[in-house]
PDB file of C-alpha atoms and ligand atoms in Angstrom:
ATOM      1  CA  MET A   1       0.000   0.000   0.000  1.00  0.00           C
ATOM      2  CA  ALA A   2       1.285   3.490  -0.815  1.00  0.00           C
ATOM      3  CA  ILE A   3       1.335   5.358   2.471  1.00  0.00           C
ATOM      4  CA  ALA A   4       1.206   9.144   2.115  1.00  0.00           C
ATOM      5  CA  SER A   5       3.004   8.822  -1.188  1.00  0.00           C
ATOM      6  CA  GLY A   6       2.136  10.034  -4.654  1.00  0.00           C
ATOM      7  CA  LEU A   7      -0.477  12.673  -5.158  1.00  0.00           C
ATOM      8  CA  PRO A   8      -3.416  12.218  -2.824  1.00  0.00           C
ATOM      9  CA  MET A   9      -6.785  12.928  -4.409  1.00  0.00           C
ATOM     10  CA  HIS A  10      -8.007  14.525  -1.211  1.00  0.00           C
ATOM     11  CA  VAL A  11      -6.384  15.437   2.085  1.00  0.00           C
ATOM     12  CA  GLY A  12      -8.836  15.055   4.940  1.00  0.00           C
ATOM     13  CA  VAL A  13      -8.578  12.528   7.768  1.00  0.00           C
ATOM     14  CA  PHE A  14      -7.422   9.867   5.303  1.00  0.00           C
ATOM     15  CA  PRO A  15      -5.219  11.102   2.435  1.00  0.00           C
ATOM     16  CA  HIS A  16      -5.796   8.474  -0.207  1.00  0.00           C
ATOM     17  CA  ASP A  17      -5.309   7.246  -3.710  1.00  0.00           C
ATOM     18  CA  ALA A  18      -7.022   4.482  -5.693  1.00  0.00           C
ATOM     19  CA  GLU A  19      -5.049   1.749  -3.911  1.00  0.00           C
ATOM     20  CA  THR A  20      -6.072   3.045  -0.476  1.00  0.00           C
ATOM     21  CA  ARG A  21      -9.686   3.165  -1.590  1.00  0.00           C
ATOM     22  CA  SER A  22      -9.469  -0.490  -2.535  1.00  0.00           C
ATOM     23  CA  GLN A  23      -7.862  -1.385   0.855  1.00  0.00           C
ATOM     24  CA  PHE A  24     -10.721   0.286   2.734  1.00  0.00           C
ATOM     25  CA  ALA A  25     -13.414  -1.233   0.506  1.00  0.00           C
ATOM     26  CA  VAL A  26     -12.058  -4.784   0.767  1.00  0.00           C
ATOM     27  CA  ASN A  27     -10.928  -4.907   4.399  1.00  0.00           C
ATOM     28  CA  PHE A  28     -13.086  -2.564   6.479  1.00  0.00           C
ATOM     29  CA  ASP A  29     -14.850  -4.387   9.324  1.00  0.00           C
ATOM     30  CA  HIS A  30     -13.241  -7.728   8.398  1.00  0.00           C
ATOM     31  CA  HIS A  31      -9.475  -7.653   8.204  1.00  0.00           C
ATOM     32  CA  PRO A  32      -6.633  -5.524   9.662  1.00  0.00           C
ATOM     33  CA  PHE A  33      -4.859  -3.050   7.385  1.00  0.00           C
ATOM     34  CA  SER A  34      -2.621  -0.041   7.776  1.00  0.00           C
ATOM     35  CA  PHE A  35      -3.593   3.399   6.515  1.00  0.00           C
ATOM     36  CA  SER A  36      -2.241   6.924   6.453  1.00  0.00           C
ATOM     37  CA  HIS A  37      -3.993   9.834   8.155  1.00  0.00           C
ATOM     38  CA  SER A  38      -3.472  13.531   8.775  1.00  0.00           C
ATOM     39  CA  LEU A  39      -4.558  13.789  12.420  1.00  0.00           C
ATOM     40  CA  HIS A  40      -0.968  14.169  13.651  1.00  0.00           C
ATOM     41  CA  GLU A  41      -0.903  17.587  11.946  1.00  0.00           C
ATOM     42  CA  ASN A  42      -3.954  18.792  13.890  1.00  0.00           C
ATOM     43  CA  GLU A  43      -3.215  21.073  16.883  1.00  0.00           C
ATOM     44  CA  LEU A  44      -6.270  19.611  18.647  1.00  0.00           C
ATOM     45  CA  PHE A  45      -4.113  16.574  19.439  1.00  0.00           C
ATOM     46  CA  SER A  46      -1.041  18.473  20.699  1.00  0.00           C
ATOM     47  CA  MET A  47      -0.005  17.935  24.316  1.00  0.00           C
ATOM     48  CA  PRO A  48      -1.247  21.358  25.593  1.00  0.00           C
ATOM     49  CA  ALA A  49      -4.656  20.622  24.009  1.00  0.00           C
ATOM     50  CA  LEU A  50      -4.698  17.159  25.622  1.00  0.00           C
ATOM     51  CA  ILE A  51      -3.917  18.611  29.062  1.00  0.00           C
ATOM     52  CA  GLU A  52      -6.825  21.019  28.599  1.00  0.00           C
ATOM     53  CA  LEU A  53      -9.036  18.041  27.632  1.00  0.00           C
ATOM     54  CA  GLY A  54      -7.848  16.204  30.745  1.00  0.00           C
ATOM     55  CA  ARG A  55      -8.813  19.234  32.845  1.00  0.00           C
ATOM     56  CA  ARG A  56     -12.309  19.238  31.340  1.00  0.00           C
ATOM     57  CA  ALA A  57     -12.640  15.450  31.770  1.00  0.00           C
ATOM     58  CA  MET A  58     -11.990  15.723  35.519  1.00  0.00           C
ATOM     59  CA  SER A  59     -15.348  17.427  36.075  1.00  0.00           C
ATOM     60  CA  LYS A  60     -17.307  14.909  33.976  1.00  0.00           C
ATOM     61  CA  LEU A  61     -18.573  11.392  34.569  1.00  0.00           C
ATOM     62  CA  ASN A  62     -16.760   8.485  32.915  1.00  0.00           C
ATOM     63  CA  ARG A  63     -14.789  10.636  30.501  1.00  0.00           C
ATOM     64  CA  SER A  64     -11.300   9.473  31.442  1.00  0.00           C
ATOM     65  CA  HIS A  65      -9.219   6.690  32.894  1.00  0.00           C
ATOM     66  CA  HIS A  66      -5.612   6.648  34.012  1.00  0.00           C
ATOM     67  CA  GLU A  67      -3.348   4.110  35.593  1.00  0.00           C
ATOM     68  CA  SER A  68       0.322   3.793  36.432  1.00  0.00           C
ATOM     69  CA  GLY A  69       3.076   1.279  37.059  1.00  0.00           C
ATOM     70  CA  ASP A  70       4.482  -1.640  35.117  1.00  0.00           C
ATOM     71  CA  VAL A  71       2.144  -4.172  33.530  1.00  0.00           C
ATOM     72  CA  THR A  72       2.702  -7.352  31.558  1.00  0.00           C
ATOM     73  CA  VAL A  73       0.863  -8.535  28.481  1.00  0.00           C
ATOM     74  CA  ARG A  74      -1.174 -10.926  30.698  1.00  0.00           C
ATOM     75  CA  ASP A  75      -2.516  -8.180  33.015  1.00  0.00           C
ATOM     76  CA  TYR A  76      -5.775  -6.283  32.699  1.00  0.00           C
ATOM     77  CA  PHE A  77      -6.888  -2.725  33.414  1.00  0.00           C
ATOM     78  CA  ASN A  78      -5.956  -1.275  36.828  1.00  0.00           C
ATOM     79  CA  ALA A  79      -7.563   1.292  39.099  1.00  0.00           C
ATOM     80  CA  PRO A  80      -6.347   4.913  38.867  1.00  0.00           C
ATOM     81  CA  PRO A  81      -3.398   5.684  41.165  1.00  0.00           C
ATOM     82  CA  LYS A  82      -4.409   7.281  44.473  1.00  0.00           C
ATOM     83  CA  GLY A  83      -3.527  10.964  44.799  1.00  0.00           C
ATOM     84  CA  VAL A  84      -2.620  11.504  41.121  1.00  0.00           C
ATOM     85  CA  SER A  85      -5.140  13.413  39.024  1.00  0.00           C
ATOM     86  CA  ILE A  86      -5.454  12.886  35.298  1.00  0.00           C
ATOM     87  CA  VAL A  87      -3.880  16.311  34.645  1.00  0.00           C
ATOM     88  CA  GLU A  88      -0.933  15.460  36.930  1.00  0.00           C
ATOM     89  CA  ALA A  89      -0.492  12.159  35.085  1.00  0.00           C
ATOM     90  CA  LEU A  90      -0.463  14.007  31.744  1.00  0.00           C
ATOM     91  CA  GLU A  91       2.026  16.593  33.023  1.00  0.00           C
ATOM     92  CA  ASP A  92       4.316  13.791  34.237  1.00  0.00           C
ATOM     93  CA  ILE A  93       3.753  11.511  31.214  1.00  0.00           C
ATOM     94  CA  GLU A  94       7.365  11.741  30.025  1.00  0.00           C
ATOM     95  CA  SER A  95       8.987  10.431  33.211  1.00  0.00           C
ATOM     96  CA  GLY A  96       6.125   8.406  34.725  1.00  0.00           C
ATOM     97  CA  LYS A  97       4.658   5.044  33.784  1.00  0.00           C
ATOM     98  CA  TYR A  98       1.180   6.181  32.920  1.00  0.00           C
ATOM     99  CA  TRP A  99      -1.550   5.144  30.568  1.00  0.00           C
ATOM    100  CA  VAL A 100      -4.178   7.874  30.159  1.00  0.00           C
ATOM    101  CA  ILE A 101      -7.451   7.467  28.263  1.00  0.00           C
ATOM    102  CA  LEU A 102      -9.585  10.482  27.318  1.00  0.00           C
ATOM    103  CA  LYS A 103     -13.036   9.200  26.365  1.00  0.00           C
ATOM    104  CA  ARG A 104     -15.859  10.431  24.099  1.00  0.00           C
ATOM    105  CA  ILE A 105     -13.742  13.383  23.000  1.00  0.00           C
ATOM    106  CA  HIS A 106     -16.066  14.068  20.049  1.00  0.00           C
ATOM    107  CA  GLU A 107     -18.549  15.459  22.578  1.00  0.00           C
ATOM    108  CA  GLU A 108     -16.233  18.460  22.944  1.00  0.00           C
ATOM    109  CA  PRO A 109     -17.490  20.937  20.306  1.00  0.00           C
ATOM    110  CA  GLU A 110     -14.153  21.560  18.550  1.00  0.00           C
ATOM    111  CA  TYR A 111     -13.471  17.794  18.190  1.00  0.00           C
ATOM    112  CA  LYS A 112     -16.866  16.887  16.727  1.00  0.00           C
ATOM    113  CA  LYS A 113     -15.781  18.057  13.265  1.00  0.00           C
ATOM    114  CA  VAL A 114     -12.967  15.478  13.192  1.00  0.00           C
ATOM    115  CA  LEU A 115     -15.378  12.612  13.857  1.00  0.00           C
ATOM    116  CA  ASP A 116     -17.892  13.943  11.321  1.00  0.00           C
ATOM    117  CA  GLU A 117     -15.164  14.153   8.690  1.00  0.00           C
ATOM    118  CA  PHE A 118     -13.989  10.631   9.582  1.00  0.00           C
ATOM    119  CA  ILE A 119     -17.511   9.247   9.068  1.00  0.00           C
ATOM    120  CA  ASP A 120     -17.961  11.069   5.760  1.00  0.00           C
ATOM    121  CA  GLU A 121     -14.614   9.849   4.411  1.00  0.00           C
ATOM    122  CA  LEU A 122     -15.103   6.290   5.684  1.00  0.00           C
ATOM    123  CA  SER A 123     -18.507   6.188   3.942  1.00  0.00           C
ATOM    124  CA  ASP A 124     -16.916   7.398   0.733  1.00  0.00           C
ATOM    125  CA  LEU A 125     -13.933   5.025   0.859  1.00  0.00           C
ATOM    126  CA  THR A 126     -15.981   1.928   1.712  1.00  0.00           C
ATOM    127  CA  SER A 127     -19.177   2.791  -0.222  1.00  0.00           C
ATOM    128  CA  ILE A 128     -21.033   1.909   2.990  1.00  0.00           C
ATOM    129  CA  ASP A 129     -23.634   4.127   4.633  1.00  0.00           C
ATOM    130  CA  ILE A 130     -21.684   4.368   7.907  1.00  0.00           C
ATOM    131  CA  ARG A 131     -24.278   6.642   9.574  1.00  0.00           C
ATOM    132  CA  GLY A 132     -27.062   4.190   8.678  1.00  0.00           C
ATOM    133  CA  ASP A 133     -25.375   0.808   9.118  1.00  0.00           C
ATOM    134  CA  TYR A 134     -23.200   1.686  12.147  1.00  0.00           C
ATOM    135  CA  TYR A 135     -23.880   3.522  15.388  1.00  0.00           C
ATOM    136  CA  ASP A 136     -22.273   5.241  18.371  1.00  0.00           C
ATOM    137  CA  PRO A 137     -19.173   6.626  16.584  1.00  0.00           C
ATOM    138  CA  ILE A 138     -16.608   7.573  19.204  1.00  0.00           C
ATOM    139  CA  THR A 139     -13.291   9.402  19.462  1.00  0.00           C
ATOM    140  CA  THR A 140     -10.932   8.260  22.222  1.00  0.00           C
ATOM    141  CA  ILE A 141      -7.374   9.448  22.869  1.00  0.00           C
ATOM    142  CA  PHE A 142      -4.628   7.303  24.453  1.00  0.00           C
ATOM    143  CA  ILE A 143      -1.551   8.976  25.952  1.00  0.00           C
ATOM    144  CA  THR A 144       1.143   6.614  27.167  1.00  0.00           C
ATOM    145  CA  SER A 145       4.488   6.962  28.945  1.00  0.00           C
ATOM    146  CA  PRO A 146       7.603   5.644  27.166  1.00  0.00           C
ATOM    147  CA  ASN A 147       7.933   1.857  26.865  1.00  0.00           C
ATOM    148  CA  ARG A 148       4.685   1.059  28.683  1.00  0.00           C
ATOM    149  CA  LEU A 149       2.628  -1.911  27.515  1.00  0.00           C
ATOM    150  CA  VAL A 150      -1.110  -2.119  27.040  1.00  0.00           C
ATOM    151  CA  PRO A 151      -2.122  -5.669  28.069  1.00  0.00           C
ATOM    152  CA  TYR A 152      -3.838  -8.207  25.810  1.00  0.00           C
ATOM    153  CA  HIS A 153      -7.562  -7.487  25.464  1.00  0.00           C
ATOM    154  CA  MET A 154     -10.364  -7.183  22.931  1.00  0.00           C
ATOM    155  CA  ASP A 155     -12.840  -4.413  22.075  1.00  0.00           C
ATOM    156  CA  GLY A 156     -16.312  -4.448  20.602  1.00  0.00           C
ATOM    157  CA  GLU A 157     -15.789  -1.651  18.068  1.00  0.00           C
ATOM    158  CA  ALA A 158     -14.332  -1.474  14.574  1.00  0.00           C
ATOM    159  CA  ASN A 159     -11.387   0.760  15.389  1.00  0.00           C
ATOM    160  CA  PHE A 160      -9.082   3.036  13.391  1.00  0.00           C
ATOM    161  CA  LEU A 161      -6.089   3.482  15.715  1.00  0.00           C
ATOM    162  CA  SER A 162      -4.196   6.515  14.432  1.00  0.00           C
ATOM    163  CA  GLN A 163      -0.722   7.394  15.712  1.00  0.00           C
ATOM    164  CA  ILE A 164      -0.146  11.078  16.532  1.00  0.00           C
ATOM    165  CA  ARG A 165       3.134  11.164  18.412  1.00  0.00           C
ATOM    166  CA  GLY A 166       5.798   8.562  19.262  1.00  0.00           C
ATOM    167  CA  SER A 167       5.547   5.017  17.999  1.00  0.00           C
ATOM    168  CA  LYS A 168       4.138   1.637  18.971  1.00  0.00           C
ATOM    169  CA  PHE A 169       3.980  -1.972  17.918  1.00  0.00           C
ATOM    170  CA  VAL A 170       0.414  -3.260  17.715  1.00  0.00           C
ATOM    171  CA  TYR A 171       0.058  -7.060  17.878  1.00  0.00           C
ATOM    172  CA  LEU A 172      -3.277  -8.222  16.495  1.00  0.00           C
ATOM    173  CA  TYR A 173      -4.814 -11.697  16.698  1.00  0.00           C
ATOM    174  CA  ASP A 174      -7.420 -13.302  14.479  1.00  0.00           C
ATOM    175  CA  ALA A 175     -10.755 -13.526  16.329  1.00  0.00           C
ATOM    176  CA  ASN A 176     -11.885 -16.207  13.863  1.00  0.00           C
ATOM    177  CA  ASP A 177      -9.070 -18.560  14.878  1.00  0.00           C
ATOM    178  CA  PRO A 178     -10.295 -20.997  17.582  1.00  0.00           C
ATOM    179  CA  LYS A 179      -6.716 -21.139  18.928  1.00  0.00           C
ATOM    180  CA  VAL A 180      -7.097 -17.416  19.731  1.00  0.00           C
ATOM    181  CA  LEU A 181     -10.726 -17.298  20.912  1.00  0.00           C
ATOM    182  CA  SER A 182     -13.042 -20.210  21.600  1.00  0.00           C
ATOM    183  CA  GLU A 183     -16.749 -19.932  20.983  1.00  0.00           C
ATOM    184  CA  GLN A 184     -17.272 -19.738  24.738  1.00  0.00           C
ATOM    185  CA  ASP A 185     -14.723 -16.887  24.989  1.00  0.00           C
ATOM    186  CA  LEU A 186     -16.764 -14.935  22.420  1.00  0.00           C
ATOM    187  CA  GLU A 187     -20.027 -15.729  24.219  1.00  0.00           C
ATOM    188  CA  ARG A 188     -18.526 -14.495  27.493  1.00  0.00           C
ATOM    189  CA  TYR A 189     -17.098 -11.322  25.934  1.00  0.00           C
ATOM    190  CA  TRP A 190     -20.346 -10.284  24.260  1.00  0.00           C
ATOM    191  CA  THR A 191     -22.261 -10.789  27.519  1.00  0.00           C
ATOM    192  CA  GLY A 192     -20.088  -8.334  29.413  1.00  0.00           C
ATOM    193  CA  HIS A 193     -17.058 -10.372  30.534  1.00  0.00           C
ATOM    194  CA  PHE A 194     -14.543  -7.895  29.162  1.00  0.00           C
ATOM    195  CA  ASN A 195     -11.492  -9.900  30.212  1.00  0.00           C
ATOM    196  CA  ALA A 196     -12.712 -12.985  28.293  1.00  0.00           C
ATOM    197  CA  ALA A 197      -9.697 -12.975  25.946  1.00  0.00           C
ATOM    198  CA  ARG A 198      -6.800 -14.944  27.472  1.00  0.00           C
ATOM    199  CA  TYR A 199      -3.313 -14.324  26.154  1.00  0.00           C
ATOM    200  CA  PRO A 200      -2.484 -17.202  23.772  1.00  0.00           C
ATOM    201  CA  GLU A 201       0.891 -18.290  25.154  1.00  0.00           C
ATOM    202  CA  HIS A 202       1.371 -20.848  22.382  1.00  0.00           C
ATOM    203  CA  LEU A 203       1.078 -18.351  19.505  1.00  0.00           C
ATOM    204  CA  PRO A 204       3.720 -15.949  18.168  1.00  0.00           C
ATOM    205  CA  GLU A 205       3.463 -12.235  18.900  1.00  0.00           C
ATOM    206  CA  GLY A 206       0.302 -11.548  16.987  1.00  0.00           C
ATOM    207  CA  THR A 207      -1.282 -13.042  13.901  1.00  0.00           C
ATOM    208  CA  TRP A 208      -0.265  -9.670  12.467  1.00  0.00           C
ATOM    209  CA  SER A 209       2.042  -6.988  13.844  1.00  0.00           C
ATOM    210  CA  TYR A 210       2.101  -3.335  12.838  1.00  0.00           C
ATOM    211  CA  TYR A 211       4.589  -0.599  13.684  1.00  0.00           C
ATOM    212  CA  ILE A 212       2.784   2.719  13.667  1.00  0.00           C
ATOM    213  CA  THR A 213       4.353   6.183  13.706  1.00  0.00           C
ATOM    214  CA  PRO A 214       2.859   9.708  13.342  1.00  0.00           C
ATOM    215  CA  GLY A 215       0.604   9.766  10.288  1.00  0.00           C
ATOM    216  CA  ILE A 216       0.191   5.975  10.177  1.00  0.00           C
ATOM    217  CA  GLY A 217      -2.573   3.888  11.730  1.00  0.00           C
ATOM    218  CA  VAL A 218      -3.941   0.377  11.853  1.00  0.00           C
ATOM    219  CA  PHE A 219      -7.496  -0.835  11.461  1.00  0.00           C
ATOM    220  CA  ASN A 220      -8.489  -3.256  14.232  1.00  0.00           C
ATOM    221  CA  PRO A 221     -11.690  -5.206  13.447  1.00  0.00           C
ATOM    222  CA  ALA A 222     -14.199  -5.593  16.316  1.00  0.00           C
ATOM    223  CA  SER A 223     -13.323  -8.412  18.757  1.00  0.00           C
ATOM    224  CA  PHE A 224      -9.845  -9.036  17.283  1.00  0.00           C
ATOM    225  CA  PRO A 225      -7.662  -9.289  20.441  1.00  0.00           C
ATOM    226  CA  HIS A 226      -4.547  -7.152  20.638  1.00  0.00           C
ATOM    227  CA  TRP A 227      -1.817  -5.773  22.835  1.00  0.00           C
ATOM    228  CA  VAL A 228       0.474  -2.827  22.362  1.00  0.00           C
ATOM    229  CA  LYS A 229       4.132  -2.111  23.055  1.00  0.00           C
ATOM    230  CA  ASN A 230       4.906   1.600  23.078  1.00  0.00           C
ATOM    231  CA  GLY A 231       8.254   2.965  21.899  1.00  0.00           C
ATOM    232  CA  ASP A 232      10.827   4.812  23.980  1.00  0.00           C
ATOM    233  CA  ALA A 233       9.039   8.176  23.716  1.00  0.00           C
ATOM    234  CA  VAL A 234       5.644   9.459  24.848  1.00  0.00           C
ATOM    235  CA  SER A 235       2.949   8.005  22.625  1.00  0.00           C
ATOM    236  CA  VAL A 236      -0.312   9.673  21.608  1.00  0.00           C
ATOM    237  CA  SER A 237      -2.877   7.713  19.584  1.00  0.00           C
ATOM    238  CA  VAL A 238      -6.393   8.618  18.513  1.00  0.00           C
ATOM    239  CA  SER A 239      -9.026   5.934  18.152  1.00  0.00           C
ATOM    240  CA  LEU A 240     -11.957   6.558  15.808  1.00  0.00           C
ATOM    241  CA  ASN A 241     -14.449   3.728  16.049  1.00  0.00           C
ATOM    242  CA  VAL A 242     -17.931   2.577  15.126  1.00  0.00           C
ATOM    243  CA  LYS A 243     -20.203  -0.362  15.972  1.00  0.00           C
ATOM    244  CA  ARG A 244     -22.107  -2.454  13.420  1.00  0.00           C
ATOM    245  CA  ARG A 245     -25.849  -1.898  13.825  1.00  0.00           C
ATOM    246  CA  LYS A 246     -27.038  -5.295  12.573  1.00  0.00           C
ATOM    247  CA  ASN A 247     -24.746  -7.992  13.922  1.00  0.00           C
ATOM    248  CA  VAL A 248     -26.367 -11.423  13.781  1.00  0.00           C
ATOM    249  CA  PRO A 249     -23.348 -13.488  15.026  1.00  0.00           C
ATOM    250  CA  LEU A 250     -23.100 -11.231  18.083  1.00  0.00           C
ATOM    251  CA  SER A 251     -26.794 -11.884  18.847  1.00  0.00           C
ATOM    252  CA  VAL A 252     -26.208 -15.614  18.471  1.00  0.00           C
ATOM    253  CA  TYR A 253     -23.228 -15.558  20.858  1.00  0.00           C
ATOM    254  CA  ARG A 254     -25.340 -13.751  23.462  1.00  0.00           C
ATOM    255  CA  THR A 255     -28.267 -16.150  23.081  1.00  0.00           C
ATOM    256  CA  ASN A 256     -25.954 -19.168  23.179  1.00  0.00           C
ATOM    257  CA  TYR A 257     -24.280 -17.941  26.370  1.00  0.00           C
ATOM    258  CA  TYR A 258     -27.591 -18.138  28.237  1.00  0.00           C
ATOM    259  CA  MET A 259     -28.676 -21.357  26.512  1.00  0.00           C
ATOM    260  CA  ARG A 260     -25.437 -22.956  27.684  1.00  0.00           C
ATOM    261  CA  LYS A 261     -26.168 -21.696  31.214  1.00  0.00           C
ATOM    262  CA  LEU A 262     -29.431 -23.637  31.010  1.00  0.00           C
ATOM    263  CA  GLY A 263     -27.489 -26.785  30.155  1.00  0.00           C
ATOM    264  CA  MET A 264     -28.262 -26.695  26.443  1.00  0.00           C
ATOM    265  CA  ARG A 265     -25.786 -27.253  23.584  1.00  0.00           C
ATOM    266  CA  PRO A 266     -26.563 -24.367  21.213  1.00  0.00           C
ATOM    267  CA  LYS A 267     -25.739 -24.287  17.505  1.00  0.00           C
ATOM    268  CA  SER A 268     -22.777 -22.083  16.549  1.00  0.00           C
ATOM    269  CA  PRO A 269     -23.413 -18.945  14.486  1.00  0.00           C
ATOM    270  CA  GLY A 270     -23.488 -19.649  10.750  1.00  0.00           C
ATOM    271  CA  ARG A 271     -24.774 -23.244  11.042  1.00  0.00           C
ATOM    272  CA  SER A 272     -28.430 -22.355  10.463  1.00  0.00           C
ATOM    273  CA  SER A 273     -29.357 -18.986   8.994  1.00  0.00           C
ATOM    274  CA  GLY A 274     -33.011 -19.379  10.053  1.00  0.00           C
ATOM    275  CA  LEU A 275     -32.118 -20.145  13.653  1.00  0.00           C
ATOM    276  CA  ASP A 276     -29.543 -17.331  13.696  1.00  0.00           C
ATOM    277  CA  ALA A 277     -32.164 -14.868  12.450  1.00  0.00           C
ATOM    278  CA  PHE A 278     -34.603 -16.043  15.138  1.00  0.00           C
ATOM    279  CA  LYS A 279     -31.986 -15.624  17.895  1.00  0.00           C
ATOM    280  CA  HIS A 280     -31.150 -12.157  16.553  1.00  0.00           C
ATOM    281  CA  LEU A 281     -34.756 -10.975  16.575  1.00  0.00           C
ATOM    282  CA  ALA A 282     -36.029 -12.747  19.683  1.00  0.00           C
ATOM    283  CA  PHE A 283     -33.071 -12.194  21.996  1.00  0.00           C
ATOM    284  CA  GLY A 284     -30.162 -10.275  20.429  1.00  0.00           C
ATOM    285  CA  THR A 285     -32.077  -7.156  19.402  1.00  0.00           C
ATOM    286  CA  PRO A 286     -33.806  -6.520  22.767  1.00  0.00           C
ATOM    287  CA  TYR A 287     -30.566  -7.418  24.588  1.00  0.00           C
ATOM    288  CA  ASN A 288     -28.652  -4.839  22.564  1.00  0.00           C
ATOM    289  CA  ALA A 289     -31.287  -2.155  23.136  1.00  0.00           C
ATOM    290  CA  ALA A 290     -31.191  -2.739  26.912  1.00  0.00           C
ATOM    291  CA  ARG A 291     -27.390  -2.726  26.922  1.00  0.00           C
ATOM    292  CA  ASN A 292     -27.201   0.552  24.968  1.00  0.00           C
ATOM    293  CA  LEU A 293     -29.704   2.142  27.336  1.00  0.00           C
ATOM    294  CA  ARG A 294     -27.606   1.031  30.305  1.00  0.00           C
ATOM    295  CA  ARG A 295     -24.445   2.422  28.694  1.00  0.00           C
ATOM    296  CA  TYR A 296     -26.135   5.764  27.989  1.00  0.00           C
ATOM    297  CA  ALA A 297     -27.362   6.019  31.594  1.00  0.00           C
ATOM    298  CA  ARG A 298     -23.882   5.191  32.916  1.00  0.00           C
ATOM    299  CA  ASN A 299     -22.119   7.693  30.640  1.00  0.00           C
ATOM    300  CA  HIS A 300     -24.517  10.553  31.120  1.00  0.00           C
ATOM    301  CA  PHE A 301     -26.031  10.114  34.573  1.00  0.00           C
ATOM    302  CA  GLY A 302     -23.570   7.837  36.367  1.00  0.00           C
ATOM    303  CA  ILE A 303     -26.218   5.180  37.059  1.00  0.00           C
TER     304      ILE A 303
HETATM  305 FE1  LIG B   1      -7.970  -1.957  22.499  1.00  0.00          FE
END
C-alpha cells in the first residue's frame, strides 16, 4: 500500500489514492490493514490541548481513565493511582509510567468536526452508509508513557487506531481462529465479561504486527484481540471507532451464552441462517437495546 506517497486525491482525515480506496473497501470491518492519516498535523491533538481536555474530563462522569506502574501482556486494566489526578499524570507523562485514556472526545465541540469528517470519508472510501449501518461513533485518545505496555484485550468496536506522536507496535490476533478465541470466549465477551480474551501463550506475537508512527494507523476489526508495546518516547494515539448496527453473530453468541447456562448445547453462528435470524430478533435485538440504554445512563447520569 502506498502510504502518504504520490499525489493524494483529497487530504482530509485519510489522504488516499485508488489503492487506499481499494484497501478500505475490501478490508473494512473484516481484516486488519494499515492506513495513512493527517490527524498528527492537527493542533487539537497536541499535548497542551490534551492537558486542557484532561482538565475538562476531571469534572465529567466516565470521561477518562488513568493508571500507572508496570504491567505485563497478561494483566488487565488497573484502578487509577491514588492521589494523582489525570492532569498530573499528563504533566508527568514523560517520566512516569502512565496510561491515560480520554473518552468520548467528540462530545467536545471543537473535536466533533474530526469525527464527522472521519464518518464522511469512511462512507466514501468503503461505499457503505456508515451513519445508517453503524452507530455510536466515538473518538478516544490514548496517551502513554515511554515503553509502557497495554495488556492483551479485545474491544467491541471497529477501530481506526491513528498514531499522533511517538511510535508503537500493535500485535493483532485473528478472532476467527479458535486457537485465539473459543466460541465460549466470544459468548462471554459479548455478555459483558470484558477480560474474556486470554493471552495465547502458544502463539507468536500476533497473527499480524504493525509498527505505527505519526501519520500511520492500523485498522483493528471488532473483537480481534490485541496488545500494544509503546516505543521509547511518549505516545499519543487517537481511536476513531464505530459499531455495526445489525450484527447477527453477536446476537447468536449472546443467546448461546444463556442457553449454555441452562445446560443446552446451542448451535454455533453460521450453522443455520433461520435459527440465527430467530436468535437475533427474539433475543439479540432486545438485549442490545437494553445494553445501549444502560451504557447511555452510565455515561450521562452515572447510574
Ligand atoms: Fe484496544
